[in-house]
Structure formats: C-alpha cells, structure tokens
Short mmCIF file of C-alpha atoms and ligand atoms in Angstrom, two decimals:
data_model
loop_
_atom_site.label_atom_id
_atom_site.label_comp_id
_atom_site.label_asym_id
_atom_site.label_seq_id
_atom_site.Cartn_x
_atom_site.Cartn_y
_atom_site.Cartn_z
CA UNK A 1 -30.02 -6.93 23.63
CA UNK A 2 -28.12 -9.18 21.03
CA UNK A 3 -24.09 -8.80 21.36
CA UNK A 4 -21.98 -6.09 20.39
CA UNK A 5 -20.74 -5.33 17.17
CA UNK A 6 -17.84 -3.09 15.36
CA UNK A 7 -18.36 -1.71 12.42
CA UNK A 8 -15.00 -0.44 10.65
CA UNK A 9 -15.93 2.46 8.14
CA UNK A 10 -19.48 2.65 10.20
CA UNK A 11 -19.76 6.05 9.22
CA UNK A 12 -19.71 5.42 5.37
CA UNK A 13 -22.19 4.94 3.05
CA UNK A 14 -22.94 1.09 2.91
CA UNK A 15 -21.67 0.84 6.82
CA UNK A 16 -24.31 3.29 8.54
CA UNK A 17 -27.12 1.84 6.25
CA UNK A 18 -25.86 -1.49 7.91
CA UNK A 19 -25.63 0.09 11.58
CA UNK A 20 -29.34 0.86 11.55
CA UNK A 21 -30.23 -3.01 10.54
CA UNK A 22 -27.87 -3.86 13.05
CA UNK A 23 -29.25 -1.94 16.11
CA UNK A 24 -32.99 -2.54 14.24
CA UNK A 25 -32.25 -6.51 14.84
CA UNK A 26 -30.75 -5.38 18.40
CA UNK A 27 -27.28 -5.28 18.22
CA UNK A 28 -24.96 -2.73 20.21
CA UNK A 29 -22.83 -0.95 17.79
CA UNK A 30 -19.62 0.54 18.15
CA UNK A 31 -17.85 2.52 14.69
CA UNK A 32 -14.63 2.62 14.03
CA UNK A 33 -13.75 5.03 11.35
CA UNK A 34 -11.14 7.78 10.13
CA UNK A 35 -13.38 10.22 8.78
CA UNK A 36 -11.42 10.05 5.43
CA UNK A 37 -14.84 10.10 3.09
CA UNK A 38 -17.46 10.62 5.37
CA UNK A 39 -18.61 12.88 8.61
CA UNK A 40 -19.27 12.50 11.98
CA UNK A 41 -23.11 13.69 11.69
CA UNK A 42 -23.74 10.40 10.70
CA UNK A 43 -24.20 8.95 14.06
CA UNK A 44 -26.70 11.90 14.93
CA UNK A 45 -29.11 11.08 11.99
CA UNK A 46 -28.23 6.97 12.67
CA UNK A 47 -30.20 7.91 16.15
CA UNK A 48 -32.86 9.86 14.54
CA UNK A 49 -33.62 6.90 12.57
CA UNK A 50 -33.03 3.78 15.08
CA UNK A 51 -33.11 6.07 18.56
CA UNK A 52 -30.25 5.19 19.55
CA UNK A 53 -27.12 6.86 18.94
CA UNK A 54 -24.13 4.39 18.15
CA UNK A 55 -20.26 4.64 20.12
CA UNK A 56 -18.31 6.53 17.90
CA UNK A 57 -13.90 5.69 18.12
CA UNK A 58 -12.32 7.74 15.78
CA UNK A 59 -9.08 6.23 14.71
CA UNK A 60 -7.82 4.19 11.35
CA UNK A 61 -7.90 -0.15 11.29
CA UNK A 62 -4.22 0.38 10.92
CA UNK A 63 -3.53 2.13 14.16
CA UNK A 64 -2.52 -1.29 16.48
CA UNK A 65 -2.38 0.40 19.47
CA UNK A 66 -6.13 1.93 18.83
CA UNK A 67 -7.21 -1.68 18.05
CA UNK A 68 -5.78 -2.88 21.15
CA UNK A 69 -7.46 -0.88 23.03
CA UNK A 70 -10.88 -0.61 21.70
CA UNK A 71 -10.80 -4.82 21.80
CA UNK A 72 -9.62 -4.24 25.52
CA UNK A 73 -12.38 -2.14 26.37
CA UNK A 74 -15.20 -3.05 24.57
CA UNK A 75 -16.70 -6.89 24.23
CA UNK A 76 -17.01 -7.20 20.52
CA UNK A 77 -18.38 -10.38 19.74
CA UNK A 78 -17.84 -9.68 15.91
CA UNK A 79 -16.49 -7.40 13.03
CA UNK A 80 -18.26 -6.01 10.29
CA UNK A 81 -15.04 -4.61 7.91
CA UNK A 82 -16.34 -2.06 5.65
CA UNK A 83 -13.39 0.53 6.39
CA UNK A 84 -11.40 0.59 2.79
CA UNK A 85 -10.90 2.86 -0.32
CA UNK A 86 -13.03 2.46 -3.37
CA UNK A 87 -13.09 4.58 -6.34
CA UNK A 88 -11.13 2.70 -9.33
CA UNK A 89 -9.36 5.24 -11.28
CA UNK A 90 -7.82 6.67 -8.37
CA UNK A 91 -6.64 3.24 -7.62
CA UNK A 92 -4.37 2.90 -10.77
CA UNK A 93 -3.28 6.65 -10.10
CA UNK A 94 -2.20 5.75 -6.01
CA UNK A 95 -1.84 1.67 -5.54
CA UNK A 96 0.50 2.04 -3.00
CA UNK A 97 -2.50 4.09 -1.17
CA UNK A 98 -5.02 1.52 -2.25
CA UNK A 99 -2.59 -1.34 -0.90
CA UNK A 100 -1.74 -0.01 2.48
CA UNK A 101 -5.75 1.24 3.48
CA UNK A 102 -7.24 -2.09 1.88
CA UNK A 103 -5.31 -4.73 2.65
CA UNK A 104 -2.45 -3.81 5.23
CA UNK A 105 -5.59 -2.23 7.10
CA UNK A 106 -7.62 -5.83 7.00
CA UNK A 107 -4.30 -7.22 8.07
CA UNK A 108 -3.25 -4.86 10.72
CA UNK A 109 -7.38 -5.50 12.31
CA UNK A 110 -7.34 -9.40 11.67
CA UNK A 111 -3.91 -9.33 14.22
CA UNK A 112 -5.80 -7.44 16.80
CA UNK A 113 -8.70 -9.75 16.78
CA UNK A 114 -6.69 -12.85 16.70
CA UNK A 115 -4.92 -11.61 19.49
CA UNK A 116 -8.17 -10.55 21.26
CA UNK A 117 -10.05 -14.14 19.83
CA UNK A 118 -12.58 -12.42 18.59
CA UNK A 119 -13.08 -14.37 15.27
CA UNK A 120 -16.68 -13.69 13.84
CA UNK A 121 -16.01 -11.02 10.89
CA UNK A 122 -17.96 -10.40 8.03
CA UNK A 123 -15.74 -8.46 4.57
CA UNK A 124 -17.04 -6.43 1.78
CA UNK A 125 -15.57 -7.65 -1.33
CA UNK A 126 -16.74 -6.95 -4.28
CA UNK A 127 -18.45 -8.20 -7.52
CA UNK A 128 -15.27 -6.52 -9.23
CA UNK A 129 -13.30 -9.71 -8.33
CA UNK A 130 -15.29 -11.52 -11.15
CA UNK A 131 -13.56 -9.69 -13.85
CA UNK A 132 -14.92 -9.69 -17.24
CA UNK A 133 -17.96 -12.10 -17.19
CA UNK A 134 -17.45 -15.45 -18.87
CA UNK A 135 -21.25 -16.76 -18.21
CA UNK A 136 -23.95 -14.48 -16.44
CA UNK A 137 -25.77 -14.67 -13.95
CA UNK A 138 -22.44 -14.54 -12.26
CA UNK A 139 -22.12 -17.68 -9.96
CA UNK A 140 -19.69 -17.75 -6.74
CA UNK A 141 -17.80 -20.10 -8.67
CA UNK A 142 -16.89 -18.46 -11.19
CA UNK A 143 -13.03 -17.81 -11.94
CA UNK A 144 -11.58 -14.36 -10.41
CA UNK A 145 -9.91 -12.09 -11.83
CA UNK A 146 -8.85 -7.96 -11.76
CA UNK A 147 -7.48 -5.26 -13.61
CA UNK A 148 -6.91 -2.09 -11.37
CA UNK A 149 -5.37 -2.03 -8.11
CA UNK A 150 -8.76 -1.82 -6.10
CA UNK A 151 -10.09 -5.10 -7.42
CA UNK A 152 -6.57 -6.41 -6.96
CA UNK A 153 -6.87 -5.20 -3.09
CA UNK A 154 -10.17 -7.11 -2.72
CA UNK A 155 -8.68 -10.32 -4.36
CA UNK A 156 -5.99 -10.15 -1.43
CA UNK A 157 -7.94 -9.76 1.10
CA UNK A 158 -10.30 -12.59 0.12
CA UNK A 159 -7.11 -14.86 -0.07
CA UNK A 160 -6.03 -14.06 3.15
CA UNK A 161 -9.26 -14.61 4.92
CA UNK A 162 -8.76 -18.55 3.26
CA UNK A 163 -5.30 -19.03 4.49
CA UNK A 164 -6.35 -17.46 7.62
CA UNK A 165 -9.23 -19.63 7.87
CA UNK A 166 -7.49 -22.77 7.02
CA UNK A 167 -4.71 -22.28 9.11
CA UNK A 168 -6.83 -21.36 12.24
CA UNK A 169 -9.36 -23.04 13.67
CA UNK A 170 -12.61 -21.61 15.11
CA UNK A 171 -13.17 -18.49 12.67
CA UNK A 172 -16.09 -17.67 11.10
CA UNK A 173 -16.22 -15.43 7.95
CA UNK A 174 -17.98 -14.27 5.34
CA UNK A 175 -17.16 -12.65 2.73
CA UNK A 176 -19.86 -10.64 0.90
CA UNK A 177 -19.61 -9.58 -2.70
CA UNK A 178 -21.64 -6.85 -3.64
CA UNK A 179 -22.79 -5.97 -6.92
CA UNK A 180 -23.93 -2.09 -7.08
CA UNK A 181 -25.25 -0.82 -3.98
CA UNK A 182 -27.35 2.50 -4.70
CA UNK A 183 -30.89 4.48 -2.69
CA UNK A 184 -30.78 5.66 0.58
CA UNK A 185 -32.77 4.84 3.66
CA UNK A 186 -36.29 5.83 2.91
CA UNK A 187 -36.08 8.12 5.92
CA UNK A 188 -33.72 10.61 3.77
CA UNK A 189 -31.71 10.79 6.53
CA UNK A 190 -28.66 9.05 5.26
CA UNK A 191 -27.65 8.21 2.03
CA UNK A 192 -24.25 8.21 -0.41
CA UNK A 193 -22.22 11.25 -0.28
CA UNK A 194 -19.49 10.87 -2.99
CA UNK A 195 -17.27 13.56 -2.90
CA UNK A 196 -16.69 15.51 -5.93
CA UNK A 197 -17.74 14.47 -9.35
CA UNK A 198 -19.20 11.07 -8.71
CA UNK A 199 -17.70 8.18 -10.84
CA UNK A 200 -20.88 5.76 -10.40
CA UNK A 201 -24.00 6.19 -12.48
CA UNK A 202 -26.92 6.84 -9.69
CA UNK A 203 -25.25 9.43 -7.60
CA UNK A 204 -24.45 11.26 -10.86
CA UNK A 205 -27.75 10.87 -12.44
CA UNK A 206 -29.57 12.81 -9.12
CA UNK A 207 -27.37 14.81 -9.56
CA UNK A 208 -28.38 15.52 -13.07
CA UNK A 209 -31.97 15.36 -12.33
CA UNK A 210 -31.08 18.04 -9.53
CA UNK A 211 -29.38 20.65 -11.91
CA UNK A 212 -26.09 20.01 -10.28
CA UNK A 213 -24.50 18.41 -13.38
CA UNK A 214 -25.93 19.57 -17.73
CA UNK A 215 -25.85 16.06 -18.50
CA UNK A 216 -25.06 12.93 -18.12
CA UNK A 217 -22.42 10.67 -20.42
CA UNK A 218 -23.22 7.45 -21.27
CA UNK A 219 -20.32 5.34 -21.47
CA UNK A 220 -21.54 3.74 -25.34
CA UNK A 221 -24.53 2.19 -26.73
CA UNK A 222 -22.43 -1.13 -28.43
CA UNK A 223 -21.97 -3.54 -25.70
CA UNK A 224 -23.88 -6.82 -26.37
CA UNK A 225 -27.26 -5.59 -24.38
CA UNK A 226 -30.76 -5.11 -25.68
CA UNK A 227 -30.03 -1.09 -26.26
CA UNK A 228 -26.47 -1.50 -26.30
CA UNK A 229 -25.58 0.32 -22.91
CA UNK A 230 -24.05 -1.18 -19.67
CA UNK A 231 -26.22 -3.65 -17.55
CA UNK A 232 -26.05 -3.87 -13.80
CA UNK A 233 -27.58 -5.78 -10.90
CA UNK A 234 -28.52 -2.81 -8.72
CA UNK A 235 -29.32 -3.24 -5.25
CA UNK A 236 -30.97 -1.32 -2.54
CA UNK A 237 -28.53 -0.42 0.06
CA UNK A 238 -31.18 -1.51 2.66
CA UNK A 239 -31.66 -4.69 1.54
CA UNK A 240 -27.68 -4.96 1.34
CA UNK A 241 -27.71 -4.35 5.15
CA UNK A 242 -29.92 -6.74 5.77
CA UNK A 243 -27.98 -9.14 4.01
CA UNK A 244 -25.12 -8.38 6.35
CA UNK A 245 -27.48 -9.03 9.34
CA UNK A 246 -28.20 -12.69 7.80
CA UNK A 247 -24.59 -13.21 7.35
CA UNK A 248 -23.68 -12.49 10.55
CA UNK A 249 -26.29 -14.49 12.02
CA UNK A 250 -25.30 -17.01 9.92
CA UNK A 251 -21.70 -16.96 10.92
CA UNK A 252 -23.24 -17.04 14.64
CA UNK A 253 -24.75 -20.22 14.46
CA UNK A 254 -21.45 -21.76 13.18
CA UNK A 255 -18.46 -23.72 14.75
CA UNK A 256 -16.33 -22.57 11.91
CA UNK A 257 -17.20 -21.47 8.70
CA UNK A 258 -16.08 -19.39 5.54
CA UNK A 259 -18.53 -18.20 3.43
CA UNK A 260 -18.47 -16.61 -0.04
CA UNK A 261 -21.76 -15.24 -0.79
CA UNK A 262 -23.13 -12.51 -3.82
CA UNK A 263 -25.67 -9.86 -2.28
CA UNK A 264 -27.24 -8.51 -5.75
CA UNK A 265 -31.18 -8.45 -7.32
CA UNK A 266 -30.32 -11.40 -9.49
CA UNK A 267 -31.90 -8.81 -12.25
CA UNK A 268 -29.89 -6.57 -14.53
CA UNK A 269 -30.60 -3.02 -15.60
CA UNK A 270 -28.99 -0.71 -18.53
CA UNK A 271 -28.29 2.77 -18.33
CA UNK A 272 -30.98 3.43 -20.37
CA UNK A 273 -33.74 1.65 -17.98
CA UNK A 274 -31.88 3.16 -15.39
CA UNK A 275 -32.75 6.96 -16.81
CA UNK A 276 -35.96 6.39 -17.27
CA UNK A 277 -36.54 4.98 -13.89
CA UNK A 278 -34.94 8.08 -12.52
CA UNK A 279 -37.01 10.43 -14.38
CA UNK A 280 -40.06 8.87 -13.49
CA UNK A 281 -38.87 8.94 -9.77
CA UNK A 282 -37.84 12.83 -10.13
CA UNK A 283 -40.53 13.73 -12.60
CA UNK A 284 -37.46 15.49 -14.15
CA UNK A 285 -35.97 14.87 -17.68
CA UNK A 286 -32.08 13.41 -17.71
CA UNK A 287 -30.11 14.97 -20.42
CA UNK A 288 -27.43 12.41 -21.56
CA UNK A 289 -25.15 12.18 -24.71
CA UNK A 290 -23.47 8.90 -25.87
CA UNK A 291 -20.15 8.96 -25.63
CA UNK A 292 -17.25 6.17 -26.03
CA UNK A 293 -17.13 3.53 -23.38
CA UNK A 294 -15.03 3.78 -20.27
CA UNK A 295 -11.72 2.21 -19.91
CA UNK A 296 -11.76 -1.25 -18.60
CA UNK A 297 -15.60 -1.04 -18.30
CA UNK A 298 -17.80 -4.48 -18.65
CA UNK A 299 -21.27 -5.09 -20.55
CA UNK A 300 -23.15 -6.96 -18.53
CA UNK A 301 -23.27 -8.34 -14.81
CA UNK A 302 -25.66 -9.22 -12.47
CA UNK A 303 -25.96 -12.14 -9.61
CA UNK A 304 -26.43 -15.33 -8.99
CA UNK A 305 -28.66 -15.15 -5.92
CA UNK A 306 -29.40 -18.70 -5.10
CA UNK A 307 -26.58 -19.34 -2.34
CA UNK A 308 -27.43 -16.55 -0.46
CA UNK A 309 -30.97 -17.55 -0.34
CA UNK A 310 -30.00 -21.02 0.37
CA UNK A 311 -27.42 -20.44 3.15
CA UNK A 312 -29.08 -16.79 4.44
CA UNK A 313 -32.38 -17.47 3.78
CA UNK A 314 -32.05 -13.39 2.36
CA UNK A 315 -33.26 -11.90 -1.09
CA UNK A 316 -33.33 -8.42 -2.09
CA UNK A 317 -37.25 -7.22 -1.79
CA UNK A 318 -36.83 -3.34 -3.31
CA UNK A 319 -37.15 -2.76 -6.51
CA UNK A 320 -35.47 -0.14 -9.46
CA UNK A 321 -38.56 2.54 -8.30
CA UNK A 322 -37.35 2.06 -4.25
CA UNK A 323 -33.89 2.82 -5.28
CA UNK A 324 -34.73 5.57 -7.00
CA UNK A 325 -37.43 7.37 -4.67
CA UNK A 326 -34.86 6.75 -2.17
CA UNK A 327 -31.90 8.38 -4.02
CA UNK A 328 -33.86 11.59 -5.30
CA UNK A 329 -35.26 11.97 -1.61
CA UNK A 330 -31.58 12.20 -0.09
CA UNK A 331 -30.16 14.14 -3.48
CA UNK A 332 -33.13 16.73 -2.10
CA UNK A 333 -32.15 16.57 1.61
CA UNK A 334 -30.60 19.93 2.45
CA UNK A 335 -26.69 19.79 3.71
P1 NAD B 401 -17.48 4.71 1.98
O1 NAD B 401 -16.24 5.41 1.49
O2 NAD B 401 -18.74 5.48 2.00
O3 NAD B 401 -17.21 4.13 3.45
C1 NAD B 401 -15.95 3.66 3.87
C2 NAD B 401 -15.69 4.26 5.25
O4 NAD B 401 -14.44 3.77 5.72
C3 NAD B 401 -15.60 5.78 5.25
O5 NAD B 401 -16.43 6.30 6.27
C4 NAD B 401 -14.13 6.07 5.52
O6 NAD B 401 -13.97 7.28 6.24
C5 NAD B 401 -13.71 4.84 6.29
N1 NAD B 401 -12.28 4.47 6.16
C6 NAD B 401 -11.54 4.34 5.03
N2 NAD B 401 -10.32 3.94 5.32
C7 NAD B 401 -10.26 3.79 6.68
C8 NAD B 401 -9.25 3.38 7.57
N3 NAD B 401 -8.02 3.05 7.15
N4 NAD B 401 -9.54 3.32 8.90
C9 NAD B 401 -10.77 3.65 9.35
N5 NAD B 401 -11.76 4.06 8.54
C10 NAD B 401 -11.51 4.12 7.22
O7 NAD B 401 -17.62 3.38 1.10
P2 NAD B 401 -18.83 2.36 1.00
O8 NAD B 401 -19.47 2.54 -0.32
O9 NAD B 401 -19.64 2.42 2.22
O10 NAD B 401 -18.02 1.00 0.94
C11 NAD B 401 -17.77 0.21 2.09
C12 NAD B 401 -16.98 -1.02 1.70
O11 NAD B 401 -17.70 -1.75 0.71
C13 NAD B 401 -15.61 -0.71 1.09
O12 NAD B 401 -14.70 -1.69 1.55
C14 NAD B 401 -15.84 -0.88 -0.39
O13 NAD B 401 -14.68 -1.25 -1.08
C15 NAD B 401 -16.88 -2.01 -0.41
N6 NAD B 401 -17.71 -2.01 -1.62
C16 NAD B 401 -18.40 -0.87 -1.96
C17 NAD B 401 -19.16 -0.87 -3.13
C18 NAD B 401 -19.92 0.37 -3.53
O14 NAD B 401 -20.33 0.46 -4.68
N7 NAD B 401 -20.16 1.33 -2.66
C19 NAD B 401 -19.22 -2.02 -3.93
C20 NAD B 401 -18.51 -3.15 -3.55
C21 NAD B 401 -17.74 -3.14 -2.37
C1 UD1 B 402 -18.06 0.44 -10.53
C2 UD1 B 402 -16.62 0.05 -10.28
C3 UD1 B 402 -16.57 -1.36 -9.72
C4 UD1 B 402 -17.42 -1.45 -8.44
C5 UD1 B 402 -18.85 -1.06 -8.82
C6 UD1 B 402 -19.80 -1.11 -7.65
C7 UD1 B 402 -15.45 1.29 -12.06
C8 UD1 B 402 -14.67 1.18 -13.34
N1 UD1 B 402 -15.90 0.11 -11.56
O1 UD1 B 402 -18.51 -0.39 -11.54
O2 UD1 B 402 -15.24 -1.71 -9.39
O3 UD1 B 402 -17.40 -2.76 -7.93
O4 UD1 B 402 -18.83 0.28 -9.34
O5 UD1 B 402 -19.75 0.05 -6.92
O6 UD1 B 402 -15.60 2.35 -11.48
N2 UD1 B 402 -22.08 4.85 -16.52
C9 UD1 B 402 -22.39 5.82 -17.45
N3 UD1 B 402 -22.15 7.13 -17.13
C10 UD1 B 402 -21.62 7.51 -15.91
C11 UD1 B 402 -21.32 6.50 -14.96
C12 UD1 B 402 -21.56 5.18 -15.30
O7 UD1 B 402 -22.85 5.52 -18.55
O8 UD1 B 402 -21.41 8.71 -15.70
C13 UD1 B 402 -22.38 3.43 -16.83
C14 UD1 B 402 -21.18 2.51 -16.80
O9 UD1 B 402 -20.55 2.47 -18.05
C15 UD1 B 402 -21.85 1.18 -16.39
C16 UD1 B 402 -23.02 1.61 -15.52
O10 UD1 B 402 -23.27 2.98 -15.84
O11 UD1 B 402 -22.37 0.55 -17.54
C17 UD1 B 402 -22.72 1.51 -14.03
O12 UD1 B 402 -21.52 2.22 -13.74
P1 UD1 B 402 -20.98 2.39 -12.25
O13 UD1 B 402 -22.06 2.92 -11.40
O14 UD1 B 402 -19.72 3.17 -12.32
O15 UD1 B 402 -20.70 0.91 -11.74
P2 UD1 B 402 -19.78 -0.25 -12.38
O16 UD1 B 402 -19.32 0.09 -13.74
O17 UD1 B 402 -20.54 -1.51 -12.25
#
C-alpha cells in the first residue's frame, strides 16, 4: 500500500474519477468535501468500482479547526485540491462567493498543511487562465489572462502557489490545467452530475439525446473554424485522473518542485464533430439550432501536450467515441 492521500472535493465529478486511479495505483484515500454539488453515494459506487470504499470527512477546506484535525489524525502524505466552485456565469453574478470558496478555501488548506508539513499538493487550474488564444496549440507559456471572476480565482491561486513556493523551501506542486474534462468511467457508475440546466456542451447534449432537453443551441457558426462553431480539446475524465496519478508521482520523486503542466488531447473538436460523435454513440438524432455566440466565449483551444509527456511521461489514450459511449452510458444510468 502506497501512502495516503486527501482528496478535497473527492466526491465531485473530476475528484472521484481521480479517487479510483488513486486507490487503482494503491493509494489510501481520504475525501474531504461539503456536499455543496455532489452526494455522498459517491463513495458507495467508488467501492463498487475499486472494492474499496474510501474515508469520507464531511466538512468545507475553510473550516481550520476541521483541517487541524483531520491532518492530526490522519498521515496524509499529500493533497489533491479539487474542492472549488466552477460554473462561470454564476461567477460574475456572486464573486464574493467565487472568492471566498476558491481562493480563501486554497488559502485557509495551504495554512493547515504548512502547519502540519505536509507539502506535496497537486491544484486544478484551469485552461481558462489562457484567456483568449494568441497562438494554438496553447503552450504553458503562453501569457495569462481572465475575464470572469472564476478564471480570476484560478489566476490567484496559481500565484500564490509561486510565492508560496519561492518563499518556502521543500514544497512540491503542481498545478494542472485542464482543458474540458467530459465521459464517465466506463463502469457507468460515476459520472458528471451538473445540477440544473447544464452550461457545458456534453452534459447538455446527453441530455438532448435522452429527451430531457428539445434541442440543443449552438453558440454561432462564425468563429474562425472549419464549420464555423467552437473548437475544444476534450478529454476523457479517466485519462485526466491518470494524469493526476503521474503528477503526483512526479511531485514524489522531487526535493522541491513547481510544476505547471496542460492535461488535454492535444486535438480539437467543434460542436458540430462533437454532435455527430454523440449521435453515433446514442444512435439518436441531436436537434440543434444556431444561435448567437455566448458572451465572452472563445473559437478555438486545445493543448500543447508535450510537457506533460516529457515531465509525466502521460498522454491521453481515449478518444471522441470513449467519451461519448461513456457519457450516454451514465446519462442512461437510473438515479
Ligand atoms: P465538482 O463541482 O463536480 O466537484 C467539486 C467538489 O468540491 C464538489 O463535490 C463540492 O461539493 C466540493 N466543494 C466545493 N466547495 C467546497 C468547499 N469549500 N469545501 C469542501 N468541498 C467543497 O467539480 P469538478 O468538475 O469535479 O471540478 C473539480 C475542480 O476542477 C474544481 O476546482 C474546478 O474548478 C476544476 N476544473 C474543472 C473543470 C471542469 O470542466 N469540470 C475544468 C477545469 C478546472
Ligand atoms: C467552459 C468554461 C471554462 C471552463 C471550461 C472547461 C464558460 C464560459 N467557460 O468553457 O471556463 O474552463 O468550460 O470546463 O462556461 N456550446 C454550445 N451550446 C451549449 C454549450 C456549449 O454551442 O449549450 C459550445 C460553446 O460555445 C463552446 C463549446 O460548446 O464552443 C464548449 O462549451 P463548454 O462545454 O461550455 O466549454 P468551454 O466554452 O470551453
């Protein structure tokens, strides 16, 4: 048995995908999580999956006193942070919310661990910090920049991880920027469960493909792609968890370190492809009208991928058919 890790916002979507890599690559995991956008029957079907059923702490990264004593009792070896807020638009409607769960929460659980020298963490940031795309693929280098209060939160909290690093010595972080995680594990176990009227294009397409929703809206068809709709580098949340395996590994084996790495395909898809990959997976038809293009949207992004296969020695294997299978199997799983 490898060392054990906690997993802020385990219960989530991207966090209990990485809980079953973790315990697959033998890691003890103990979740830390609020319940705020996801449920506790999580850990059941985690156990289904892996056969073993992960420690569970209720409680929120800004509660001190909780973080106190979970570090007291339990011998983390390292922190996986996924616990945060995420939709955009209700970002610019609550930043103060945003503010306080993003990035007083990282602060409030960096404290603890100092104070408990635990220094081995490993952040989900975000390909939003890239802003509008000056030259694609998007390179770790390139300049940052945001324009809503969530990217804002994820720009913070990758500054402070510098200073922290810099003015520290001995920590070890990396700090992962995703590009658009989507599927389910192929089990159909667990999956994405947005609640409400999902803002991001492959919950609400199942969900159109399950009768759930008329139609879909594209957000236009005159951005500067081959058919004019949005591209994306889409990425299997299983092969995002691995990444986070390979990170922490990689943080493992170092004295000190801070890594910035991208976790995407390298390979961009349009909304278009992205219907038609659906529909084939479903063997239903999508129903979509054009419509105008979404505030503060982009055209085109998708990754870099060469650090991460330099430094990780990790590339995403599954491809657009994977994701899908694996997102129309959960949209079908009964609740
Ligand atoms: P999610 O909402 O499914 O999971 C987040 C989990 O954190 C939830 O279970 C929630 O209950 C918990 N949580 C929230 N605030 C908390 C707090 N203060 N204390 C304890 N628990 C708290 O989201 P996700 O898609 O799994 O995203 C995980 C992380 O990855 C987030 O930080 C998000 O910003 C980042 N990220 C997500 C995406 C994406 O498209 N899903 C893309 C880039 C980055
Ligand atoms: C969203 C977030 C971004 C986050 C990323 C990854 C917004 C504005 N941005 O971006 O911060 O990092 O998810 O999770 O929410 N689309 C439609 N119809 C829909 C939904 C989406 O046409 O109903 C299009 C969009 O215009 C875009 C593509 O589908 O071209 C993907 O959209 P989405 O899934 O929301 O992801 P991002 O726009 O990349």
């Amino acid at each position: 048995m490898r060392s054990t890790i906690l997993v802020t916002g385990g219960a989530g979507f991207i966090g209990s995908h990485t809980t079953v890599a973790l315990q697959e690559a033998g890691y003890r995991v103990v979740i830390l999580d609020n319940l705020c956008n996801s449920k506790p029957d999580v850990l059941d079907r985690i156990a289904q999956i892996t056969g073993i059923k992960p420690e569970f702490v209720e409680g929120d990264v800004r509660n001190d006193r909780g973080l106190d004593r979970l570090f007291e009792t339990h011998a983390i070896a390292a922190v996986m942070h996924f616990a945060g807020l995420k939709a955009v638009g209700e970002s610019t409607g609550q930043p103060l919310r945003y503010y306080d769960n993003n990035v007083s929460g990282s602060v409030h659980l960096l404290q603890a661990m100092d104070q408990a020298s635990i220094k081995t963490l490993v952040f989900s940031s975000s390909a939003t910090v890239y802003g509008d795309p000056q030259k694609l693929p998007l390179a770790e280098d390139h300049p940052r920049s945001a324009t809503n209060p969530y990217g804002h939160s994820k720009l913070m909290v990758e500054d402070i991880l510098e200073d922290l690093y810099r003015a520290t010595p001995g920590w070890r972080i990396a700090r992962l920027r995703y590009f658009n995680p989507v599927g389910a594990h192929p089990s159909g176990l667990i999956g994405e469960s947005p609640q409400g009227v999902p803002n991001n294009l492959m919950p609400y397409i199942a969900q159109v493909a399950a009768g759930r929703h008329p139609r879909l809206k594209v957000f236009g068809n005159d951005y500067d792609t081959p058919d004019g709709t949005g591209v994306r580098d889409y990425i299997h949340v299983m092969d995002l968890a691995h990444g986070h395996v390979a990170a922490l590994k990689y943080c493992e084996h170092a004295a000190q370190e801070l890594l910035t790495v991208n976790l995407g395909t390298g390979r961009g898809y349009s909304v278009l492809e992205m219907i038609r990959a659906f529909e084939h997976a479903s063997q239903k038809s999508i129903a979509y009208d054009i419509v105008a293009r979404r505030p503060g949207d982009i055209g085109a992004c998708w990754a870099d991928t060469r650090l991460a296969a330099e430094k990780l020695g990790w590339h995403a294997d599954k491809g657009i058919a994977e994701m899908c299978n694996d997102a129309w199997r959960w949209e079908n799983v009964p609740t």
